XYZ file of C-alpha atoms in Angstrom:
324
model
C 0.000 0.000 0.000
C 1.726 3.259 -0.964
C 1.896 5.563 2.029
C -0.362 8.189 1.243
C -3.135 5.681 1.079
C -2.097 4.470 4.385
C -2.653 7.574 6.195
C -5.665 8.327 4.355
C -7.142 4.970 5.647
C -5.504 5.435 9.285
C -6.996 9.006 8.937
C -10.884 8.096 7.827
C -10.615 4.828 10.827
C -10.424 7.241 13.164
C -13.064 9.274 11.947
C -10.758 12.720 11.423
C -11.136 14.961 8.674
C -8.768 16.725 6.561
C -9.250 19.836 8.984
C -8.833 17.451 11.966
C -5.044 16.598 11.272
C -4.142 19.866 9.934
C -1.928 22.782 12.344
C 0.261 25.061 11.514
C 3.026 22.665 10.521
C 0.568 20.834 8.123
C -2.273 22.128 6.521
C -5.136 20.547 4.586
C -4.142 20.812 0.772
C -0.819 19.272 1.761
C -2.120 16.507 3.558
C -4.760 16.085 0.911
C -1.979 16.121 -1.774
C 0.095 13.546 0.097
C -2.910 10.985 0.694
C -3.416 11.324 -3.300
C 0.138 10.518 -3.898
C 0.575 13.895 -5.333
C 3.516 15.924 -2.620
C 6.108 13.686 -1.058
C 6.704 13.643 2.807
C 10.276 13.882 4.715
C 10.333 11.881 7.880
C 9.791 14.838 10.162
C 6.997 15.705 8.767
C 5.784 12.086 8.514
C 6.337 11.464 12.267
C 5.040 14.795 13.453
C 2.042 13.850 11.019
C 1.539 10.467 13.079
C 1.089 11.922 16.479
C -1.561 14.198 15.296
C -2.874 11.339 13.443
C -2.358 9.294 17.356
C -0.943 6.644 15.902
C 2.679 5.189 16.689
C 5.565 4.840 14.397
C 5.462 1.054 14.862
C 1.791 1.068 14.772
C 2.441 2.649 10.844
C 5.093 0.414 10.257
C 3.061 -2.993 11.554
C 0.064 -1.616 8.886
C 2.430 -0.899 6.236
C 3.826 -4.145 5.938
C 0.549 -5.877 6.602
C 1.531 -7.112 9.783
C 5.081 -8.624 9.087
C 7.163 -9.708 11.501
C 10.150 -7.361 12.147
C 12.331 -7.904 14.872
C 15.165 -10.319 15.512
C 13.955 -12.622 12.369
C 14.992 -9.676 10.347
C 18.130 -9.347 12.213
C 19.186 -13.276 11.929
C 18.199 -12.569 8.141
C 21.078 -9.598 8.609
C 23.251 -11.440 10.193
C 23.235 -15.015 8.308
C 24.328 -12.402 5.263
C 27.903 -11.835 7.084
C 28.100 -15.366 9.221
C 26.262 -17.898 6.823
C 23.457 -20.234 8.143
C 23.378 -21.172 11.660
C 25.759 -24.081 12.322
C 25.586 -26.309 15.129
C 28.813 -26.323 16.515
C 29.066 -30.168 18.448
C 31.939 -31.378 20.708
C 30.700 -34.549 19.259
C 34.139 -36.232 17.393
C 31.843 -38.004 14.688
C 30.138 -34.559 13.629
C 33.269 -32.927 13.299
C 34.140 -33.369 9.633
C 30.838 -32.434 8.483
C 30.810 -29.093 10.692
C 34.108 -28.184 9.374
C 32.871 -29.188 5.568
C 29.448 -26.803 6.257
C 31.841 -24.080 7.741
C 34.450 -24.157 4.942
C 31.500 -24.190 2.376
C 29.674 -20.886 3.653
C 33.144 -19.210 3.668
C 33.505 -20.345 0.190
C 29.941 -19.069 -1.009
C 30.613 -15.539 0.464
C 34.125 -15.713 -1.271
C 32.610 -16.141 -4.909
C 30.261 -13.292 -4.036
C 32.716 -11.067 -2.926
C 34.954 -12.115 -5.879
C 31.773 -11.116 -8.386
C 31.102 -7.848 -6.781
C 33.809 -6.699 -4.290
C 32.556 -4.355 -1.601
C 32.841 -3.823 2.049
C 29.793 -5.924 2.816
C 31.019 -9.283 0.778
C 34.502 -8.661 2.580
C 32.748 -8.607 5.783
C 31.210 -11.844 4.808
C 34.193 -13.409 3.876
C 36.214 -13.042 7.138
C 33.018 -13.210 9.478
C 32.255 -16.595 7.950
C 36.553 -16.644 8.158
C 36.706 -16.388 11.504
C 33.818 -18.999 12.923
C 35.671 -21.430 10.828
C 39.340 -20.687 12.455
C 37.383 -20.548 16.064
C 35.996 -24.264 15.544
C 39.118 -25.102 14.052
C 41.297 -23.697 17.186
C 39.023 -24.692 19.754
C 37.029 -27.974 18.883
C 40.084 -29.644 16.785
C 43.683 -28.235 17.446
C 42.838 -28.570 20.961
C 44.390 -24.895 21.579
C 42.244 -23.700 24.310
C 41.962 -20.057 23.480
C 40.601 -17.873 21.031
C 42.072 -17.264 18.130
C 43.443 -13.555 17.050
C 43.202 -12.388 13.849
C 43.734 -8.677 13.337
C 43.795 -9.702 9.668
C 40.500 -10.637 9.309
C 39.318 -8.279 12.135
C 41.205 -4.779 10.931
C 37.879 -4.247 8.117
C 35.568 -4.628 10.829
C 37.322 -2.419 12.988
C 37.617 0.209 10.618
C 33.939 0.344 9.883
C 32.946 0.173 13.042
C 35.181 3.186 14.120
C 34.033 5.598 11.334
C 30.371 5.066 11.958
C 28.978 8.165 14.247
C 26.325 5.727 16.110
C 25.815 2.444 15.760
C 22.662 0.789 14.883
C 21.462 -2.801 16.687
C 23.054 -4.588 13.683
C 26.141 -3.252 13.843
C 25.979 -3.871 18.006
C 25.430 -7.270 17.786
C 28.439 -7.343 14.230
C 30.461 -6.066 16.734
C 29.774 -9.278 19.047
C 30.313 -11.354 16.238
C 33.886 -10.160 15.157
C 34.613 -9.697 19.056
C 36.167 -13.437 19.741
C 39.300 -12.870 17.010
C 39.868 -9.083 17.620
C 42.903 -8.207 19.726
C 41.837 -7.940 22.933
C 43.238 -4.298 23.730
C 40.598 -3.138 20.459
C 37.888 -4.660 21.595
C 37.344 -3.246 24.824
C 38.218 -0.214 23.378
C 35.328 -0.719 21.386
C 33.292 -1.769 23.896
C 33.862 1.255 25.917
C 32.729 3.034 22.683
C 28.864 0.955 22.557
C 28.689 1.310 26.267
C 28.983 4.938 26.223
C 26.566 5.337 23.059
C 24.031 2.812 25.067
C 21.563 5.589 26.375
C 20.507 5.023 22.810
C 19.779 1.508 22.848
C 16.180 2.550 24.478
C 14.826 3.151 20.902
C 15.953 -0.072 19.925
C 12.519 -1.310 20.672
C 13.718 -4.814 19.535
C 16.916 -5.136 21.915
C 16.029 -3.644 25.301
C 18.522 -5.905 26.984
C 21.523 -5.061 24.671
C 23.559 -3.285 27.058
C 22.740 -6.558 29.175
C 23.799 -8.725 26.402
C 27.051 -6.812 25.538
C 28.047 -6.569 29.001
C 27.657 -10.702 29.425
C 29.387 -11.388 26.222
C 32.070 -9.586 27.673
C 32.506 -11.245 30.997
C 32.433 -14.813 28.834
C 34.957 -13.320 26.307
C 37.805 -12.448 29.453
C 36.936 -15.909 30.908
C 38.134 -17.435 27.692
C 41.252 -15.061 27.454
C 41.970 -16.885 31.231
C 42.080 -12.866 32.303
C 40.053 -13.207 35.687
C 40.489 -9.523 37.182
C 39.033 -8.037 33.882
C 36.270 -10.826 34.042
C 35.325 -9.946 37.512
C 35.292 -5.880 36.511
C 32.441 -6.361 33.666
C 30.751 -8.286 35.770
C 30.526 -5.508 38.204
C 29.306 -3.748 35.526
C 26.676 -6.393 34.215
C 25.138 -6.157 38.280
C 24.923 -2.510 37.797
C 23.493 -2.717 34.867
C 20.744 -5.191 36.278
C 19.980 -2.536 38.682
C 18.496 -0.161 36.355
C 17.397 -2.635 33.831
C 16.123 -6.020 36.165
C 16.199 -9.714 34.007
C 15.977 -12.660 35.473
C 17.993 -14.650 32.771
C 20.815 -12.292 32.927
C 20.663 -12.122 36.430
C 20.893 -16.067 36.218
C 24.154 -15.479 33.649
C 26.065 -13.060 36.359
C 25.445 -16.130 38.929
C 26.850 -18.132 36.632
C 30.023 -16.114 35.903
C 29.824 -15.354 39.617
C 30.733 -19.522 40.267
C 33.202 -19.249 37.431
C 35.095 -16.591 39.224
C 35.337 -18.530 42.962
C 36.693 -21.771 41.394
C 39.470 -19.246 39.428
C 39.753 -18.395 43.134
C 39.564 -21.481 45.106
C 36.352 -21.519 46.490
C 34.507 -24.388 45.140
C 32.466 -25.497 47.816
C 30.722 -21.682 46.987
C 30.778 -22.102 43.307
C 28.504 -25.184 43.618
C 26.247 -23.804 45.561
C 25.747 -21.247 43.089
C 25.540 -23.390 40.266
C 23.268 -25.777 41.755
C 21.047 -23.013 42.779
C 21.213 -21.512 39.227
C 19.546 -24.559 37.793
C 17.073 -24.962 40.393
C 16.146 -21.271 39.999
C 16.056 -22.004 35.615
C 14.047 -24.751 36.474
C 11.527 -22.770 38.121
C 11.128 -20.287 36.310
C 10.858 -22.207 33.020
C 13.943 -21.189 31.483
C 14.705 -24.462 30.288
C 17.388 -23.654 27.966
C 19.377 -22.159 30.356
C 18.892 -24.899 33.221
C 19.988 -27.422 30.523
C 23.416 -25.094 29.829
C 24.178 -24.592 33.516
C 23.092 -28.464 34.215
C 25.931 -29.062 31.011
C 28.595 -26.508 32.339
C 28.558 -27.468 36.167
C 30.468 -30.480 36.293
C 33.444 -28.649 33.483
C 33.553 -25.568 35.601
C 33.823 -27.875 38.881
C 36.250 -30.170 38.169
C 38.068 -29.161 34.543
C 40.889 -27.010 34.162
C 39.401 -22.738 33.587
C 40.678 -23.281 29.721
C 37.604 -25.907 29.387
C 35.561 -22.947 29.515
C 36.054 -23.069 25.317
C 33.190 -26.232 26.172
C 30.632 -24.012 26.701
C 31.914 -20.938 24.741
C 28.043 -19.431 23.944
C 28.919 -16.522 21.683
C 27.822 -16.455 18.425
C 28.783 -20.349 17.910
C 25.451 -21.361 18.153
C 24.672 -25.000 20.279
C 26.772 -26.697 21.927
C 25.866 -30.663 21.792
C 26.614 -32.711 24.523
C 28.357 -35.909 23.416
C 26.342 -38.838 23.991
């Protein structure tokens, strides 16, 4: 439906006439012109045009796409275009070879296209698809136990991310996704940069735990790099954050970390406790997911070595499957 139509119909629903709508910003032959198709609209006018119309930008929005789901489907759709299809990435030794085959394949696909039509978002493509394969590779296979860096395949990402003035929720959660093989000294200088920008996250009406989410990633990402005092500072943050912005899964995710951090100290008999009272508490409150991840993570954090953590590295690598 074109958009002049659309107002006209939101316009006559509501029983309003041409004189109605119309104020000094606005007047009646313009708005008549516009419903006809005849005068174009710029966004300021549009929105200014929707409150006196009392209707909601994502009221419009729902209405002009006939009810289409937007939201995070769009942004997997977004996301698949720089990362490939979702992989499930198993600790299972007999699904190894075909992960790695599906891995190496996507990269492949996202070379040819960048190979046909070079541009910064084919390149981005190429070494985010790159980079899950090297992580798998490093982690699952070679055994190495830590993430891999790759300032080579990271340095594009940086350098768009840098240049943009804000950044929008796809490039919040790109940033995410290129975190695990950036140096870790650019990262959090990064970081520093979307936590600062966050008080615009609220109009994000899709993502209003991102500052949550970032915040978490973090804490996982220095529990990988083995660096517990930088672990234990975001996730001083993260409970600060919680304060002004309460969720009870990623409440349930700084208890978790929270255990990490006493074993790195010593004090199992605490981190147990926590753990054990983690799944209960997922349990309860029907969060089955997550009682299944803590249920899979207790006995590794309890009695494996801290670089096991890679066993139930969560970011952006999709499942984990418990071996049978």
């Amino acid at each position: 439906m074109e958009i002049g139509s659309l107002l006209r119909q939101i316009r006559t629903n509501k029983a309003l006439t041409l004189a109605d709508v119309a104020d000094e910003d606005i007047s009646s032959s313009y708005l008549s012109k516009v419903e006809r198709g005849q005068n174009d609209i710029t966004v300021t006018k549009l929105i200014h045009l929707l409150r006196r119309l009392e209707t909601t930008p994502e009221e419009f929005l729902y209405l002009a796409t006939n009810g289409l789901s937007l939201g995070y489907g769009d942004r997997d759709r977004f996301l698949e275009t720089y990362f490939g299809k979702t992989t499930s990435m198993s600790i299972d030794p007999k699904k190894i070879p075909q992960i790695i085959k599906a891995l190496k394949s996507e990269e492949e696909k996202a070379r040819i296209f960048f190979e046909k039509a070079p541009s910064l978002k084919h390149k981005l493509a190429v070494n985010g698809r790159a980079i899950l394969a090297i992580l798998f590779q490093s982690l699952f296979v070679e055994d190495r136990h830590e993430l891999p860096v790759r300032p080579d395949l990271t340095h594009v990402a940086e350098q768009y991310l840098q240049r943009l003035d804000n950044w929008g929720e796809l490039d919040l959660y790109f940033f995410m996704l290129f975190s695990i093989a950036m140096p870790a000294s650019t990262q959090r200088r990064l970081l520093t940069i979307a936590i600062k920008r966050s008080h615009y996250y609220r109009h994000f009406t899709n993502t209003p735990l991102l500052l949550l989410n970032l915040l978490e990633n973090q804490v996982m990402l220095e529990l990988t790099r083995q660096d517990t005092k930088t672990a234990a500072h975001y996730l001083a943050q993260l409970e600060k954050a919680l304060d002004k912005q309460p969720s009870a899964e990623f409440a349930l995710w700084a208890r978790f970390h929270q255990a990490e951090l006493y074993v790195r100290n010593g004090q199992h008999k605490q981190a147990a406790t926590l753990l054990d009272q983690n799944i209960q508490m997922a349990t309860t409150l029907k969060l089955r997911d997550l009682a299944d991840m803590f249920s899979y993570a207790r006995p590794i954090i309890l009695n494996e070595p801290p670089t096991s953590v890679y066993k139930y590295f969560h970011i952006m690598i999709g499942t984990l499957e418990e071996t049978a």
